[in-house]
Short mmCIF file of N, CA and C in Angstrom, two decimals:
data_model
loop_
_atom_site.label_atom_id
_atom_site.label_comp_id
_atom_site.label_asym_id
_atom_site.label_seq_id
_atom_site.Cartn_x
_atom_site.Cartn_y
_atom_site.Cartn_z
N THR A 1 -63.20 -29.39 -39.51
CA THR A 1 -63.58 -28.52 -38.40
C THR A 1 -62.49 -27.49 -38.10
N SER A 2 -61.76 -27.14 -39.12
CA SER A 2 -60.66 -26.20 -38.97
C SER A 2 -61.15 -24.79 -38.65
N PRO A 3 -60.54 -24.14 -37.67
CA PRO A 3 -60.92 -22.75 -37.38
C PRO A 3 -60.68 -21.82 -38.57
N SER A 4 -59.69 -22.13 -39.40
CA SER A 4 -59.43 -21.27 -40.55
C SER A 4 -60.61 -21.24 -41.52
N VAL A 5 -61.40 -22.30 -41.56
CA VAL A 5 -62.58 -22.36 -42.42
C VAL A 5 -63.84 -21.96 -41.66
N LEU A 6 -63.97 -22.45 -40.44
CA LEU A 6 -65.23 -22.32 -39.72
C LEU A 6 -65.33 -21.14 -38.74
N MET A 7 -64.25 -20.43 -38.50
CA MET A 7 -64.31 -19.32 -37.55
C MET A 7 -65.32 -18.24 -37.98
N PRO A 8 -65.41 -17.89 -39.27
CA PRO A 8 -66.44 -16.92 -39.65
C PRO A 8 -67.86 -17.42 -39.38
N VAL A 9 -68.07 -18.71 -39.50
CA VAL A 9 -69.39 -19.29 -39.21
C VAL A 9 -69.65 -19.22 -37.71
N PHE A 10 -68.66 -19.57 -36.92
CA PHE A 10 -68.79 -19.47 -35.47
C PHE A 10 -69.12 -18.04 -35.06
N ASN A 11 -68.42 -17.07 -35.65
CA ASN A 11 -68.68 -15.67 -35.32
C ASN A 11 -70.10 -15.26 -35.72
N TYR A 12 -70.59 -15.79 -36.82
CA TYR A 12 -71.97 -15.53 -37.23
C TYR A 12 -72.95 -16.08 -36.18
N VAL A 13 -72.72 -17.30 -35.73
CA VAL A 13 -73.59 -17.93 -34.73
C VAL A 13 -73.52 -17.14 -33.41
N LYS A 14 -72.33 -16.77 -33.02
CA LYS A 14 -72.15 -16.02 -31.78
C LYS A 14 -72.90 -14.68 -31.85
N THR A 15 -72.80 -13.99 -32.96
CA THR A 15 -73.50 -12.72 -33.14
C THR A 15 -75.02 -12.94 -33.14
N TYR A 16 -75.45 -14.02 -33.78
CA TYR A 16 -76.87 -14.36 -33.80
C TYR A 16 -77.39 -14.56 -32.38
N TYR A 17 -76.65 -15.31 -31.58
CA TYR A 17 -77.05 -15.54 -30.19
C TYR A 17 -77.12 -14.22 -29.42
N GLU A 18 -76.11 -13.37 -29.60
CA GLU A 18 -76.09 -12.09 -28.90
C GLU A 18 -77.26 -11.20 -29.32
N ASN A 19 -77.54 -11.15 -30.60
CA ASN A 19 -78.62 -10.31 -31.12
C ASN A 19 -80.01 -10.80 -30.71
N ASN A 20 -80.11 -12.08 -30.41
CA ASN A 20 -81.39 -12.66 -30.01
C ASN A 20 -81.46 -12.97 -28.52
N ASP A 21 -80.55 -12.39 -27.77
CA ASP A 21 -80.49 -12.56 -26.31
C ASP A 21 -80.50 -14.02 -25.88
N ILE A 22 -79.78 -14.83 -26.62
CA ILE A 22 -79.62 -16.24 -26.26
C ILE A 22 -78.32 -16.36 -25.47
N LYS A 23 -78.44 -16.77 -24.24
CA LYS A 23 -77.28 -16.85 -23.36
C LYS A 23 -76.57 -18.19 -23.53
N LYS A 24 -75.29 -18.10 -23.77
CA LYS A 24 -74.44 -19.29 -23.85
C LYS A 24 -73.23 -19.03 -22.96
N ASN A 25 -73.13 -19.77 -21.88
CA ASN A 25 -72.01 -19.60 -20.96
C ASN A 25 -70.74 -20.20 -21.56
N ASN A 26 -69.67 -19.43 -21.48
CA ASN A 26 -68.36 -19.87 -21.96
C ASN A 26 -68.44 -20.43 -23.38
N PHE A 27 -69.10 -19.71 -24.25
CA PHE A 27 -69.28 -20.14 -25.63
C PHE A 27 -67.98 -19.95 -26.40
N THR A 28 -67.35 -21.05 -26.77
CA THR A 28 -66.09 -21.01 -27.49
C THR A 28 -66.21 -21.79 -28.79
N PHE A 29 -65.27 -21.55 -29.68
CA PHE A 29 -65.26 -22.26 -30.95
C PHE A 29 -65.22 -23.77 -30.73
N LYS A 30 -64.34 -24.21 -29.86
CA LYS A 30 -64.17 -25.64 -29.60
C LYS A 30 -65.47 -26.26 -29.07
N LYS A 31 -66.12 -25.60 -28.13
CA LYS A 31 -67.38 -26.13 -27.59
C LYS A 31 -68.46 -26.16 -28.67
N TRP A 32 -68.51 -25.12 -29.50
CA TRP A 32 -69.49 -25.07 -30.59
C TRP A 32 -69.29 -26.24 -31.55
N VAL A 33 -68.07 -26.46 -31.95
CA VAL A 33 -67.77 -27.56 -32.88
C VAL A 33 -68.13 -28.90 -32.25
N ASN A 34 -67.77 -29.09 -30.99
CA ASN A 34 -68.00 -30.38 -30.33
C ASN A 34 -69.47 -30.65 -30.02
N LYS A 35 -70.24 -29.61 -29.72
CA LYS A 35 -71.64 -29.81 -29.31
C LYS A 35 -72.65 -29.65 -30.43
N GLU A 36 -72.38 -28.77 -31.40
CA GLU A 36 -73.39 -28.46 -32.39
C GLU A 36 -73.05 -28.91 -33.80
N LEU A 37 -71.82 -29.28 -34.05
CA LEU A 37 -71.39 -29.56 -35.41
C LEU A 37 -70.77 -30.95 -35.50
N ASN A 38 -71.11 -31.64 -36.58
CA ASN A 38 -70.51 -32.94 -36.83
C ASN A 38 -70.22 -33.05 -38.33
N THR A 39 -68.99 -33.35 -38.68
CA THR A 39 -68.62 -33.51 -40.08
C THR A 39 -67.98 -34.87 -40.28
N SER A 40 -68.25 -35.43 -41.45
CA SER A 40 -67.62 -36.70 -41.81
C SER A 40 -67.72 -36.87 -43.32
N PHE A 41 -66.87 -37.71 -43.85
CA PHE A 41 -66.94 -38.00 -45.28
C PHE A 41 -67.88 -39.18 -45.50
N ALA A 42 -68.70 -39.06 -46.53
CA ALA A 42 -69.57 -40.18 -46.91
C ALA A 42 -68.68 -41.35 -47.29
N SER A 43 -69.12 -42.50 -47.00
CA SER A 43 -68.34 -43.72 -47.20
C SER A 43 -67.81 -43.83 -48.64
N ASP A 44 -66.51 -44.00 -48.76
CA ASP A 44 -65.82 -44.20 -50.05
C ASP A 44 -66.04 -43.05 -51.03
N THR A 45 -66.16 -41.82 -50.52
CA THR A 45 -66.34 -40.66 -51.39
C THR A 45 -65.52 -39.49 -50.87
N ASN A 46 -65.52 -38.42 -51.65
CA ASN A 46 -64.93 -37.15 -51.22
C ASN A 46 -66.01 -36.18 -50.79
N ILE A 47 -67.20 -36.68 -50.55
CA ILE A 47 -68.33 -35.84 -50.16
C ILE A 47 -68.33 -35.64 -48.66
N LEU A 48 -68.27 -34.38 -48.28
CA LEU A 48 -68.27 -34.04 -46.86
C LEU A 48 -69.70 -33.89 -46.38
N GLN A 49 -70.06 -34.64 -45.36
CA GLN A 49 -71.39 -34.54 -44.75
C GLN A 49 -71.28 -33.64 -43.53
N ILE A 50 -72.22 -32.71 -43.45
CA ILE A 50 -72.22 -31.76 -42.34
C ILE A 50 -73.55 -31.87 -41.61
N PHE A 51 -73.47 -32.06 -40.32
CA PHE A 51 -74.66 -32.13 -39.47
C PHE A 51 -74.54 -31.02 -38.44
N TYR A 52 -75.58 -30.18 -38.39
CA TYR A 52 -75.59 -29.08 -37.44
C TYR A 52 -76.80 -29.24 -36.53
N LYS A 53 -76.55 -29.28 -35.23
CA LYS A 53 -77.63 -29.49 -34.25
C LYS A 53 -77.95 -28.18 -33.55
N ASN A 54 -79.23 -27.78 -33.71
CA ASN A 54 -79.70 -26.57 -33.05
C ASN A 54 -81.21 -26.59 -33.07
N SER A 55 -81.83 -25.92 -32.13
CA SER A 55 -83.29 -25.91 -32.08
C SER A 55 -83.91 -24.81 -32.94
N ASP A 56 -83.11 -23.88 -33.43
CA ASP A 56 -83.59 -22.77 -34.25
C ASP A 56 -83.46 -23.14 -35.73
N LYS A 57 -84.58 -23.45 -36.37
CA LYS A 57 -84.56 -23.93 -37.75
C LYS A 57 -83.99 -22.90 -38.72
N ASP A 58 -84.29 -21.63 -38.50
CA ASP A 58 -83.74 -20.59 -39.37
C ASP A 58 -82.23 -20.52 -39.26
N LEU A 59 -81.74 -20.62 -38.04
CA LEU A 59 -80.30 -20.60 -37.83
C LEU A 59 -79.64 -21.81 -38.48
N ILE A 60 -80.26 -22.96 -38.38
CA ILE A 60 -79.71 -24.18 -38.98
C ILE A 60 -79.50 -23.98 -40.48
N LEU A 61 -80.51 -23.49 -41.16
CA LEU A 61 -80.40 -23.28 -42.61
C LEU A 61 -79.32 -22.27 -42.95
N ASP A 62 -79.28 -21.16 -42.23
CA ASP A 62 -78.26 -20.14 -42.48
C ASP A 62 -76.85 -20.69 -42.25
N VAL A 63 -76.68 -21.41 -41.16
CA VAL A 63 -75.37 -21.95 -40.82
C VAL A 63 -74.92 -22.99 -41.85
N LEU A 64 -75.81 -23.87 -42.24
CA LEU A 64 -75.44 -24.89 -43.23
C LEU A 64 -75.08 -24.25 -44.57
N GLN A 65 -75.81 -23.24 -44.98
CA GLN A 65 -75.47 -22.54 -46.22
C GLN A 65 -74.13 -21.83 -46.12
N LEU A 66 -73.89 -21.22 -44.99
CA LEU A 66 -72.62 -20.53 -44.78
C LEU A 66 -71.45 -21.51 -44.73
N ILE A 67 -71.62 -22.63 -44.05
CA ILE A 67 -70.58 -23.65 -44.01
C ILE A 67 -70.30 -24.18 -45.42
N SER A 68 -71.34 -24.45 -46.16
CA SER A 68 -71.18 -24.95 -47.52
C SER A 68 -70.38 -23.96 -48.36
N SER A 69 -70.72 -22.70 -48.26
CA SER A 69 -70.02 -21.66 -49.00
C SER A 69 -68.54 -21.59 -48.60
N LYS A 70 -68.27 -21.64 -47.31
CA LYS A 70 -66.88 -21.56 -46.82
C LYS A 70 -66.06 -22.75 -47.30
N TYR A 71 -66.63 -23.95 -47.25
CA TYR A 71 -65.89 -25.13 -47.70
C TYR A 71 -65.69 -25.12 -49.22
N GLN A 72 -66.67 -24.62 -49.97
CA GLN A 72 -66.50 -24.52 -51.43
C GLN A 72 -65.38 -23.55 -51.76
N ASN A 73 -65.35 -22.41 -51.09
CA ASN A 73 -64.27 -21.44 -51.32
C ASN A 73 -62.93 -22.01 -50.90
N TYR A 74 -62.89 -22.71 -49.80
CA TYR A 74 -61.67 -23.33 -49.31
C TYR A 74 -61.15 -24.37 -50.30
N SER A 75 -62.04 -25.22 -50.79
CA SER A 75 -61.61 -26.29 -51.69
C SER A 75 -61.12 -25.73 -53.02
N ARG A 76 -61.69 -24.64 -53.49
CA ARG A 76 -61.20 -24.00 -54.72
C ARG A 76 -59.82 -23.43 -54.51
N GLY A 77 -59.59 -22.81 -53.37
CA GLY A 77 -58.31 -22.18 -53.10
C GLY A 77 -57.19 -23.14 -52.79
N CYS A 78 -57.54 -24.27 -52.19
CA CYS A 78 -56.48 -25.20 -51.76
C CYS A 78 -55.97 -26.06 -52.88
N CYS A 79 -56.79 -26.22 -53.93
CA CYS A 79 -56.44 -27.21 -54.94
C CYS A 79 -55.98 -26.60 -56.26
N LEU A 80 -55.77 -25.29 -56.26
CA LEU A 80 -55.30 -24.67 -57.50
C LEU A 80 -53.81 -24.93 -57.67
N ILE A 81 -53.42 -25.17 -58.89
CA ILE A 81 -51.99 -25.45 -59.15
C ILE A 81 -51.42 -24.31 -59.98
#
């Protein structure tokens, strides 16, 4: 749930809300992560499970794809020797 990886996703969600006139009071990265996002590793694996809670199905798919892309790019960059 690092801001260095997920901040672009948060900004995408924030822009989506603004463009669709969805009001979120005091919408911050920390609140978004705590209320809408849940990440954990699958038991005894290196597989990251991502759960995103939202009522907008289109947004859910977009956000999950964006998160997946960001984590894939992050994992490629962090593990190069």
